[in-house]
mmCIF file of C-alpha atoms in Angstrom:
data_model
loop_
_atom_site.group_PDB
_atom_site.id
_atom_site.type_symbol
_atom_site.label_atom_id
_atom_site.label_comp_id
_atom_site.label_asym_id
_atom_site.label_seq_id
_atom_site.Cartn_x
_atom_site.Cartn_y
_atom_site.Cartn_z
ATOM 1 C CA MET Z 1 97.242 120.567 63.585
ATOM 2 C CA SER Z 2 100.909 120.230 64.511
ATOM 3 C CA SER Z 3 101.839 119.807 68.155
ATOM 4 C CA THR Z 4 103.832 123.069 68.012
ATOM 5 C CA GLU Z 5 100.677 124.997 67.106
ATOM 6 C CA PRO Z 6 99.387 126.742 70.270
ATOM 7 C CA ARG Z 7 95.877 125.859 71.442
ATOM 8 C CA ARG Z 8 93.221 128.507 71.078
ATOM 9 C CA THR Z 9 90.418 129.262 73.510
ATOM 10 C CA ALA Z 10 86.772 129.596 72.491
ATOM 11 C CA LEU Z 11 87.237 133.386 72.701
ATOM 12 C CA ASP Z 12 90.227 133.547 70.355
ATOM 13 C CA ALA Z 13 88.465 135.380 67.498
ATOM 14 C CA LEU Z 14 86.934 137.811 69.964
ATOM 15 C CA HIS Z 15 90.325 138.694 71.504
ATOM 16 C CA ARG Z 16 91.716 139.394 68.039
ATOM 17 C CA SER Z 17 88.723 141.552 67.152
ATOM 18 C CA LEU Z 18 89.462 143.586 70.310
ATOM 19 C CA GLY Z 19 93.041 144.136 69.114
ATOM 20 C CA ALA Z 20 94.653 141.999 71.819
ATOM 21 C CA THR Z 21 98.389 141.388 71.781
ATOM 22 C CA MET Z 22 98.537 137.587 71.828
ATOM 23 C CA THR Z 23 101.277 135.449 73.355
ATOM 24 C CA ASP Z 24 102.073 131.761 73.734
ATOM 25 C CA PHE Z 25 101.480 130.793 77.356
ATOM 26 C CA ALA Z 26 101.842 127.154 78.424
ATOM 27 C CA GLY Z 27 101.013 126.023 74.888
ATOM 28 C CA TRP Z 28 97.964 128.307 74.585
ATOM 29 C CA ASP Z 29 97.571 131.447 72.489
ATOM 30 C CA MET Z 30 96.442 133.943 75.137
ATOM 31 C CA PRO Z 31 95.813 137.707 75.295
ATOM 32 C CA LEU Z 32 98.737 139.472 76.965
ATOM 33 C CA ARG Z 33 97.067 142.886 76.913
ATOM 34 C CA TYR Z 34 94.411 144.753 74.929
ATOM 35 C CA GLY Z 35 95.725 148.281 75.450
ATOM 36 C CA SER Z 36 97.725 149.580 78.412
ATOM 37 C CA GLU Z 37 98.466 146.907 81.013
ATOM 38 C CA ARG Z 38 98.658 149.641 83.656
ATOM 39 C CA ASP Z 39 95.118 150.809 82.781
ATOM 40 C CA GLU Z 40 93.876 147.201 82.861
ATOM 41 C CA HIS Z 41 95.505 146.668 86.258
ATOM 42 C CA LEU Z 42 94.005 149.856 87.739
ATOM 43 C CA ALA Z 43 90.558 149.010 86.321
ATOM 44 C CA VAL Z 44 90.571 145.750 88.337
ATOM 45 C CA ARG Z 45 91.691 147.595 91.489
ATOM 46 C CA THR Z 46 89.068 150.354 91.179
ATOM 47 C CA LYS Z 47 86.289 149.089 88.882
ATOM 48 C CA ALA Z 48 86.346 145.701 87.139
ATOM 49 C CA GLY Z 49 88.235 143.588 84.627
ATOM 50 C CA LEU Z 50 87.233 140.671 82.403
ATOM 51 C CA PHE Z 51 89.654 137.767 81.873
ATOM 52 C CA ASP Z 52 89.709 134.690 79.638
ATOM 53 C CA LEU Z 53 91.256 131.924 81.771
ATOM 54 C CA SER Z 54 90.234 129.021 79.552
ATOM 55 C CA HIS Z 55 93.814 127.733 79.557
ATOM 56 C CA MET Z 56 93.410 126.465 83.133
ATOM 57 C CA GLY Z 57 93.131 122.666 83.466
ATOM 58 C CA GLU Z 58 89.872 121.193 84.786
ATOM 59 C CA ILE Z 59 89.969 117.593 85.997
ATOM 60 C CA THR Z 60 86.813 115.941 87.346
ATOM 61 C CA VAL Z 61 87.049 113.254 90.029
ATOM 62 C CA THR Z 62 83.904 111.221 90.695
ATOM 63 C CA GLY Z 63 82.871 108.052 92.464
ATOM 64 C CA PRO Z 64 82.207 106.644 95.930
ATOM 65 C CA GLN Z 65 85.893 107.024 96.888
ATOM 66 C CA ALA Z 66 86.542 110.363 95.178
ATOM 67 C CA ALA Z 67 87.176 112.069 98.536
ATOM 68 C CA ALA Z 68 89.460 109.264 99.717
ATOM 69 C CA LEU Z 69 91.443 109.411 96.477
ATOM 70 C CA LEU Z 70 91.929 113.179 96.712
ATOM 71 C CA ASN Z 71 92.923 112.915 100.376
ATOM 72 C CA TYR Z 72 95.587 110.392 99.348
ATOM 73 C CA ALA Z 73 96.725 112.243 96.196
ATOM 74 C CA LEU Z 74 96.827 115.805 97.582
ATOM 75 C CA VAL Z 75 98.288 117.316 100.771
ATOM 76 C CA GLY Z 76 95.028 118.928 101.955
ATOM 77 C CA ASN Z 77 92.055 117.467 103.775
ATOM 78 C CA ILE Z 78 89.673 117.384 100.824
ATOM 79 C CA ALA Z 79 87.137 115.073 102.520
ATOM 80 C CA SER Z 80 86.316 117.918 104.925
ATOM 81 C CA VAL Z 81 85.356 120.369 102.151
ATOM 82 C CA GLY Z 82 81.594 120.915 102.141
ATOM 83 C CA VAL Z 83 79.518 120.586 98.971
ATOM 84 C CA GLY Z 84 79.556 123.954 97.210
ATOM 85 C CA ARG Z 85 82.857 124.985 98.764
ATOM 86 C CA ALA Z 86 86.409 125.149 97.386
ATOM 87 C CA ARG Z 87 89.877 124.731 98.857
ATOM 88 C CA TYR Z 88 93.360 125.854 97.903
ATOM 89 C CA THR Z 89 95.774 122.934 98.089
ATOM 90 C CA MET Z 90 98.824 121.335 96.479
ATOM 91 C CA ILE Z 91 99.838 118.101 94.841
ATOM 92 C CA CYS Z 92 103.348 116.966 95.780
ATOM 93 C CA ARG Z 93 105.767 114.275 94.709
ATOM 94 C CA ALA Z 94 106.752 111.481 97.097
ATOM 95 C CA ASP Z 95 109.856 113.550 97.980
ATOM 96 C CA GLY Z 96 107.646 116.518 98.974
ATOM 97 C CA GLY Z 97 108.438 118.670 95.919
ATOM 98 C CA ILE Z 98 105.464 120.715 94.700
ATOM 99 C CA LEU Z 99 104.008 119.476 91.389
ATOM 100 C CA ASP Z 100 101.338 122.182 91.323
ATOM 101 C CA ASP Z 101 99.088 124.332 93.450
ATOM 102 C CA LEU Z 102 95.398 123.702 92.874
ATOM 103 C CA ILE Z 103 91.879 124.749 93.699
ATOM 104 C CA VAL Z 104 89.509 121.849 94.392
ATOM 105 C CA TYR Z 105 85.754 122.466 94.177
ATOM 106 C CA ARG Z 106 83.332 119.984 95.732
ATOM 107 C CA LEU Z 107 80.447 120.020 93.277
ATOM 108 C CA ALA Z 108 78.403 117.174 94.833
ATOM 109 C CA GLU Z 109 78.741 114.469 97.461
ATOM 110 C CA THR Z 110 80.915 112.293 95.207
ATOM 111 C CA GLU Z 111 82.022 114.811 92.569
ATOM 112 C CA TYR Z 112 84.977 117.185 92.650
ATOM 113 C CA MET Z 113 86.589 119.513 90.139
ATOM 114 C CA VAL Z 114 90.338 119.990 90.415
ATOM 115 C CA VAL Z 115 91.647 123.132 88.679
ATOM 116 C CA ALA Z 116 95.331 122.995 87.771
ATOM 117 C CA ASN Z 117 97.659 125.573 86.249
ATOM 118 C CA ALA Z 118 97.830 125.419 82.464
ATOM 119 C CA SER Z 119 101.533 124.555 82.459
ATOM 120 C CA ASN Z 120 100.985 121.605 84.820
ATOM 121 C CA ALA Z 121 97.560 120.320 83.777
ATOM 122 C CA GLN Z 122 98.912 117.196 82.064
ATOM 123 C CA VAL Z 123 101.311 116.443 84.945
ATOM 124 C CA VAL Z 124 98.468 116.742 87.457
ATOM 125 C CA LEU Z 125 96.129 114.636 85.308
ATOM 126 C CA ASP Z 126 98.784 111.908 84.979
ATOM 127 C CA ALA Z 127 99.567 111.959 88.721
ATOM 128 C CA LEU Z 128 95.890 111.763 89.743
ATOM 129 C CA THR Z 129 95.230 108.969 87.230
ATOM 130 C CA GLU Z 130 98.200 107.000 88.561
ATOM 131 C CA ARG Z 131 97.253 107.608 92.203
ATOM 132 C CA ALA Z 132 93.645 106.525 91.539
ATOM 133 C CA ALA Z 133 94.722 102.874 91.240
ATOM 134 C CA GLY Z 134 92.843 100.848 93.865
ATOM 135 C CA PHE Z 135 90.257 103.570 94.545
ATOM 136 C CA GLU Z 136 86.646 103.367 93.454
ATOM 137 C CA ALA Z 137 86.917 106.698 91.678
ATOM 138 C CA GLU Z 138 87.245 107.987 88.131
ATOM 139 C CA VAL Z 139 89.609 110.751 87.015
ATOM 140 C CA ARG Z 140 88.374 112.552 83.910
ATOM 141 C CA ASP Z 141 90.180 115.089 81.733
ATOM 142 C CA ASP Z 142 87.631 117.902 81.337
ATOM 143 C CA ARG Z 143 89.946 120.533 79.899
ATOM 144 C CA ASP Z 144 87.914 120.698 76.674
ATOM 145 C CA ALA Z 145 84.573 120.730 78.508
ATOM 146 C CA TYR Z 146 85.014 124.208 79.979
ATOM 147 C CA ALA Z 147 85.781 127.755 79.079
ATOM 148 C CA LEU Z 148 86.641 129.912 82.097
ATOM 149 C CA ILE Z 149 85.817 133.605 82.287
ATOM 150 C CA ALA Z 150 86.667 135.724 85.324
ATOM 151 C CA VAL Z 151 85.212 139.080 86.322
ATOM 152 C CA GLN Z 152 87.321 140.685 89.038
ATOM 153 C CA GLY Z 153 87.225 143.978 90.917
ATOM 154 C CA PRO Z 154 84.984 145.957 93.294
ATOM 155 C CA GLU Z 155 82.232 146.408 90.678
ATOM 156 C CA SER Z 156 82.095 142.690 89.794
ATOM 157 C CA PRO Z 157 79.234 141.693 92.168
ATOM 158 C CA GLY Z 158 76.994 144.409 90.709
ATOM 159 C CA ILE Z 159 77.854 143.456 87.129
ATOM 160 C CA LEU Z 160 77.097 139.777 87.745
ATOM 161 C CA LYS Z 161 73.903 140.504 89.685
ATOM 162 C CA ALA Z 162 72.490 142.177 86.572
ATOM 163 C CA LEU Z 163 72.867 138.878 84.689
ATOM 164 C CA THR Z 164 71.928 136.167 87.214
ATOM 165 C CA ASP Z 165 69.348 135.378 89.881
ATOM 166 C CA ALA Z 166 71.877 133.208 91.749
ATOM 167 C CA ASP Z 167 72.341 134.205 95.404
ATOM 168 C CA LEU Z 168 75.626 136.075 95.070
ATOM 169 C CA ASP Z 169 75.293 137.731 98.488
ATOM 170 C CA GLY Z 170 75.200 134.284 100.091
ATOM 171 C CA LEU Z 171 78.172 133.072 98.041
ATOM 172 C CA LYS Z 172 81.238 133.174 100.271
ATOM 173 C CA TYR Z 173 84.871 133.495 99.187
ATOM 174 C CA TYR Z 174 86.098 130.065 98.022
ATOM 175 C CA ALA Z 175 82.599 128.783 97.336
ATOM 176 C CA GLY Z 176 80.885 127.816 94.092
ATOM 177 C CA LEU Z 177 77.314 127.197 93.021
ATOM 178 C CA PRO Z 178 75.604 126.187 89.793
ATOM 179 C CA GLY Z 179 73.506 128.928 88.233
ATOM 180 C CA THR Z 180 72.580 130.688 85.041
ATOM 181 C CA VAL Z 181 74.412 133.822 83.916
ATOM 182 C CA ALA Z 182 73.002 135.695 80.914
ATOM 183 C CA GLY Z 183 70.968 132.579 80.107
ATOM 184 C CA VAL Z 184 74.083 130.404 80.110
ATOM 185 C CA PRO Z 185 74.493 127.485 82.577
ATOM 186 C CA ALA Z 186 77.601 128.123 84.693
ATOM 187 C CA LEU Z 187 79.460 127.114 87.790
ATOM 188 C CA ILE Z 188 79.754 130.462 89.593
ATOM 189 C CA ALA Z 189 82.770 130.508 91.922
ATOM 190 C CA ARG Z 190 83.812 133.364 94.201
ATOM 191 C CA THR Z 191 87.514 132.864 93.589
ATOM 192 C CA GLY Z 192 90.239 134.768 91.805
ATOM 193 C CA TYR Z 193 93.899 135.637 91.551
ATOM 194 C CA THR Z 194 93.875 139.421 91.795
ATOM 195 C CA GLY Z 195 93.447 140.307 95.467
ATOM 196 C CA GLU Z 196 90.009 141.759 94.672
ATOM 197 C CA ASP Z 197 86.487 140.450 95.089
ATOM 198 C CA GLY Z 198 85.393 138.627 91.975
ATOM 199 C CA PHE Z 199 84.019 135.558 90.292
ATOM 200 C CA GLU Z 200 85.189 132.787 88.023
ATOM 201 C CA LEU Z 201 82.574 131.364 85.657
ATOM 202 C CA PHE Z 202 83.016 127.857 84.267
ATOM 203 C CA VAL Z 203 80.873 127.418 81.138
ATOM 204 C CA ALA Z 204 80.648 125.299 78.007
ATOM 205 C CA PRO Z 205 83.060 126.615 75.335
ATOM 206 C CA SER Z 206 80.107 127.108 72.972
ATOM 207 C CA ASP Z 207 78.574 129.585 75.475
ATOM 208 C CA ALA Z 208 81.759 131.553 76.166
ATOM 209 C CA GLU Z 209 81.325 134.270 73.554
ATOM 210 C CA LYS Z 210 77.704 134.974 74.528
ATOM 211 C CA LEU Z 211 78.692 135.257 78.192
ATOM 212 C CA TRP Z 212 81.710 137.494 77.473
ATOM 213 C CA GLN Z 213 79.540 139.880 75.410
ATOM 214 C CA ALA Z 214 76.833 139.996 78.094
ATOM 215 C CA LEU Z 215 79.393 140.762 80.815
ATOM 216 C CA THR Z 216 80.997 143.417 78.589
ATOM 217 C CA GLU Z 217 77.643 145.150 78.088
ATOM 218 C CA ALA Z 218 76.610 144.881 81.761
ATOM 219 C CA GLY Z 219 80.004 146.206 82.866
ATOM 220 C CA ALA Z 220 80.365 149.076 80.387
ATOM 221 C CA PRO Z 221 78.550 151.675 82.556
ATOM 222 C CA VAL Z 222 80.856 150.986 85.535
ATOM 223 C CA GLY Z 223 84.161 150.884 83.641
ATOM 224 C CA LEU Z 224 84.751 147.142 83.073
ATOM 225 C CA VAL Z 225 87.575 146.488 80.612
ATOM 226 C CA PRO Z 226 89.002 143.303 79.061
ATOM 227 C CA CYS Z 227 92.260 142.294 80.752
ATOM 228 C CA GLY Z 228 95.212 140.169 79.653
ATOM 229 C CA LEU Z 229 97.765 137.951 81.350
ATOM 230 C CA SER Z 230 100.203 140.815 81.894
ATOM 231 C CA CYS Z 231 98.024 142.647 84.425
ATOM 232 C CA ARG Z 232 96.940 139.322 85.924
ATOM 233 C CA ASP Z 233 100.580 138.863 86.850
ATOM 234 C CA THR Z 234 101.027 142.324 88.427
ATOM 235 C CA LEU Z 235 97.709 141.985 90.290
ATOM 236 C CA ARG Z 236 98.640 138.609 91.819
ATOM 237 C CA LEU Z 237 102.145 139.886 92.620
ATOM 238 C CA GLU Z 238 100.750 142.862 94.576
ATOM 239 C CA ALA Z 239 98.390 140.451 96.368
ATOM 240 C CA GLY Z 240 101.369 138.239 97.333
ATOM 241 C CA MET Z 241 99.948 135.201 95.530
ATOM 242 C CA PRO Z 242 102.461 132.559 94.384
ATOM 243 C CA LEU Z 243 102.869 131.602 90.716
ATOM 244 C CA TYR Z 244 103.945 128.098 89.802
ATOM 245 C CA GLY Z 245 107.391 128.064 88.208
ATOM 246 C CA HIS Z 246 108.345 131.198 90.161
ATOM 247 C CA GLU Z 247 107.475 130.933 93.879
ATOM 248 C CA LEU Z 248 106.576 127.228 93.670
ATOM 249 C CA THR Z 249 108.658 124.474 92.020
ATOM 250 C CA THR Z 250 109.427 120.769 92.398
ATOM 251 C CA ASP Z 251 112.640 121.827 94.199
ATOM 252 C CA LEU Z 252 110.569 123.288 97.037
ATOM 253 C CA THR Z 253 108.225 121.682 99.547
ATOM 254 C CA PRO Z 254 105.201 123.655 100.798
ATOM 255 C CA PHE Z 255 107.236 124.334 103.973
ATOM 256 C CA ASP Z 256 110.080 125.856 101.951
ATOM 257 C CA ALA Z 257 107.506 128.096 100.269
ATOM 258 C CA GLY Z 258 106.072 129.274 103.602
ATOM 259 C CA LEU Z 259 102.815 127.466 102.778
ATOM 260 C CA GLY Z 260 103.146 124.552 105.200
ATOM 261 C CA ARG Z 261 99.642 125.384 106.454
ATOM 262 C CA VAL Z 262 98.148 123.647 103.371
ATOM 263 C CA VAL Z 263 99.633 120.292 104.480
ATOM 264 C CA LYS Z 264 97.156 118.512 106.755
ATOM 265 C CA PHE Z 265 99.016 115.814 108.691
ATOM 266 C CA GLU Z 266 95.999 115.300 110.962
ATOM 267 C CA LYS Z 267 93.837 113.802 108.182
ATOM 268 C CA GLU Z 268 93.243 110.065 108.253
ATOM 269 C CA GLY Z 269 95.382 107.681 106.253
ATOM 270 C CA ASP Z 270 98.506 108.029 104.217
ATOM 271 C CA PHE Z 271 99.030 110.579 101.469
ATOM 272 C CA VAL Z 272 101.683 110.980 98.800
ATOM 273 C CA GLY Z 273 104.649 112.811 100.316
ATOM 274 C CA ARG Z 274 103.570 112.428 103.968
ATOM 275 C CA GLU Z 275 106.922 111.064 105.171
ATOM 276 C CA ALA Z 276 109.064 113.563 103.273
ATOM 277 C CA LEU Z 277 106.822 116.451 104.331
ATOM 278 C CA THR Z 278 106.958 115.377 107.986
ATOM 279 C CA GLU Z 279 110.743 115.672 107.748
ATOM 280 C CA ALA Z 280 110.452 119.002 105.883
ATOM 281 C CA ALA Z 281 108.199 120.365 108.636
ATOM 282 C CA ALA Z 282 110.687 119.337 111.338
ATOM 283 C CA ARG Z 283 113.570 120.842 109.340
ATOM 284 C CA ALA Z 284 111.687 124.107 108.937
ATOM 285 C CA GLU Z 285 111.195 124.250 112.722
ATOM 286 C CA SER Z 286 114.840 123.743 113.643
ATOM 287 C CA ASN Z 287 116.553 125.345 110.657
ATOM 288 C CA PRO Z 288 114.210 127.858 109.008
ATOM 289 C CA PRO Z 289 114.389 127.747 105.219
ATOM 290 C CA ARG Z 290 114.623 130.924 103.170
ATOM 291 C CA VAL Z 291 111.523 133.062 103.670
ATOM 292 C CA LEU Z 292 109.322 134.454 100.907
ATOM 293 C CA VAL Z 293 109.264 138.225 101.400
ATOM 294 C CA GLY Z 294 108.237 141.343 99.552
ATOM 295 C CA LEU Z 295 110.790 143.836 98.262
ATOM 296 C CA ILE Z 296 109.975 147.435 97.338
ATOM 297 C CA ALA Z 297 112.481 149.364 95.218
ATOM 298 C CA GLU Z 298 113.884 152.663 96.360
ATOM 299 C CA GLY Z 299 114.857 153.423 92.761
ATOM 300 C CA ARG Z 300 113.179 152.813 89.394
ATOM 301 C CA ARG Z 301 114.942 149.673 88.143
ATOM 302 C CA VAL Z 302 112.739 146.587 87.897
ATOM 303 C CA PRO Z 303 113.998 143.308 89.410
ATOM 304 C CA ARG Z 304 113.344 140.109 87.480
ATOM 305 C CA ALA Z 305 113.089 136.431 88.413
ATOM 306 C CA GLY Z 306 116.507 134.926 89.121
ATOM 307 C CA TYR Z 307 118.223 138.167 90.162
ATOM 308 C CA PRO Z 308 120.313 137.725 93.337
ATOM 309 C CA VAL Z 309 119.261 139.428 96.586
ATOM 310 C CA VAL Z 310 122.342 140.801 98.344
ATOM 311 C CA ALA Z 311 123.315 142.149 101.764
ATOM 312 C CA GLY Z 312 126.791 143.123 102.965
ATOM 313 C CA GLY Z 313 128.328 141.957 99.701
ATOM 314 C CA GLU Z 314 126.882 138.427 100.116
ATOM 315 C CA VAL Z 315 124.087 136.753 98.158
ATOM 316 C CA VAL Z 316 121.281 136.148 100.686
ATOM 317 C CA GLY Z 317 118.441 135.210 98.370
ATOM 318 C CA GLU Z 318 116.862 135.231 94.938
ATOM 319 C CA VAL Z 319 114.055 137.156 93.269
ATOM 320 C CA THR Z 320 111.187 134.891 92.122
ATOM 321 C CA SER Z 321 108.893 137.528 90.532
ATOM 322 C CA GLY Z 322 109.329 141.228 89.869
ATOM 323 C CA ALA Z 323 107.395 143.990 88.093
ATOM 324 C CA PRO Z 324 106.479 147.662 88.294
ATOM 325 C CA SER Z 325 103.549 147.992 90.718
ATOM 326 C CA PRO Z 326 100.847 150.284 89.307
ATOM 327 C CA THR Z 327 99.209 150.553 92.757
ATOM 328 C CA LEU Z 328 102.407 151.436 94.672
ATOM 329 C CA GLY Z 329 104.011 153.369 91.820
ATOM 330 C CA LYS Z 330 107.338 151.572 92.391
ATOM 331 C CA PRO Z 331 108.997 148.342 91.258
ATOM 332 C CA ILE Z 332 108.252 145.401 93.569
ATOM 333 C CA ALA Z 333 109.418 141.805 93.854
ATOM 334 C CA MET Z 334 108.849 138.590 95.719
ATOM 335 C CA ALA Z 335 112.036 136.837 96.777
ATOM 336 C CA TYR Z 336 113.252 133.964 98.920
ATOM 337 C CA VAL Z 337 115.807 135.356 101.377
ATOM 338 C CA ASP Z 338 117.771 133.909 104.290
ATOM 339 C CA ALA Z 339 115.804 134.107 107.537
ATOM 340 C CA ALA Z 340 118.382 136.532 108.988
ATOM 341 C CA HIS Z 341 117.384 139.141 106.383
ATOM 342 C CA ALA Z 342 113.668 138.370 106.157
ATOM 343 C CA ALA Z 343 112.251 140.638 108.866
ATOM 344 C CA PRO Z 344 110.329 143.636 107.508
ATOM 345 C CA GLY Z 345 112.526 146.732 107.614
ATOM 346 C CA THR Z 346 115.825 144.782 107.554
ATOM 347 C CA ALA Z 347 118.505 147.311 106.577
ATOM 348 C CA GLY Z 348 121.080 146.959 103.823
ATOM 349 C CA VAL Z 349 119.209 144.609 101.498
ATOM 350 C CA GLY Z 350 119.514 145.111 97.769
ATOM 351 C CA VAL Z 351 119.003 143.384 94.434
ATOM 352 C CA ASP Z 352 121.892 142.816 92.052
ATOM 353 C CA ILE Z 353 120.533 144.222 88.799
ATOM 354 C CA ARG Z 354 123.208 143.547 86.178
ATOM 355 C CA GLY Z 355 126.077 144.195 88.566
ATOM 356 C CA SER Z 356 124.572 147.220 90.282
ATOM 357 C CA HIS Z 357 123.299 146.692 93.853
ATOM 358 C CA GLU Z 358 119.986 148.551 93.975
ATOM 359 C CA PRO Z 359 118.568 149.258 97.464
ATOM 360 C CA TYR Z 360 115.273 147.587 98.416
ATOM 361 C CA GLU Z 361 112.997 147.678 101.442
ATOM 362 C CA VAL Z 362 111.998 144.281 102.889
ATOM 363 C CA VAL Z 363 108.245 144.149 103.624
ATOM 364 C CA ALA Z 364 105.745 141.510 104.696
ATOM 365 C CA LEU Z 365 103.480 140.109 101.989
ATOM 366 C CA PRO Z 366 101.053 141.014 100.545
ATOM 367 C CA PHE Z 367 101.979 144.429 99.162
ATOM 368 C CA TYR Z 368 98.309 145.201 98.670
ATOM 369 C CA LYS Z 369 95.200 144.233 100.666
ATOM 370 C CA ARG Z 370 91.776 145.382 99.592
ATOM 371 C CA GLN Z 371 89.578 147.251 102.054
ATOM 372 C CA LYS Z 372 86.805 144.823 103.013
#
């Protein structure tokens, strides 16, 4: 197999049999959509959607000093995560630039699973391996050990309950527990990237097809549909969730991204980037960086990443992500804008769409919040 050949997930044949439009994403051949991305998006908001996320990068960290290693390698306080719980965090360079945003699951006392974005999985693996020097801990590449299937949307708890005797009611958001789903051993995590309630199921690749079919059958009566990456993007955009390479890059520190809360200076010991991030935090206090805001179009033209945000004839920011919002019925965007123009309702802000300054309303993120 040549290195230019995209990797295929365990569900590849199944996606093709469902008529999916496939696309190369971070070196993986992934389903972009099966039918209408708008219908897929609305199914997740109102019923349920089924996603193949097997391109995500799983890295297992084990050993007596696994917690100490992760506390040193990442900006969060991973040692304080309870067994069976998960935490959103970041891995930064020594200069504070964001290498990736991650979810870390504590599977056992001395065992963690780090889930990285597909595009950064190798970078994260290399960084953790390098940072493990001197720690009594092992970093293992488990990308081939897992397939990852997500069921997201208000009907997802009911669908999953039909297939497992795991205590889903007791499973909190950002928690994970081992269980059996449709006879398949799985790590059942109450996490997701859609703004809805839902679950992510980590299983052996050889079990993926059986699990997908069982979820499809259990979900059919309540309107579950297979969903591709396209609606995953519009769902996370409405929910105000950052995407690496758009809202997060190595040029930004967590403080620049408005996510300084993930940096835990109070944890014991040194961590990679501590000094640079201390300076970034102080800078953000005295001279606020650009602020990540939401923009809602007054017209119909869709803003795209990289488009300038303008006010009074001056460029005051840049769009990081933009798309039509099926829930709002209007184009929306996330953008970094100068603090002076970041307050919700700020007048006179527009986006330069190919030379035409289209008017936009500045709003606080997220655009969409589910009713609990």
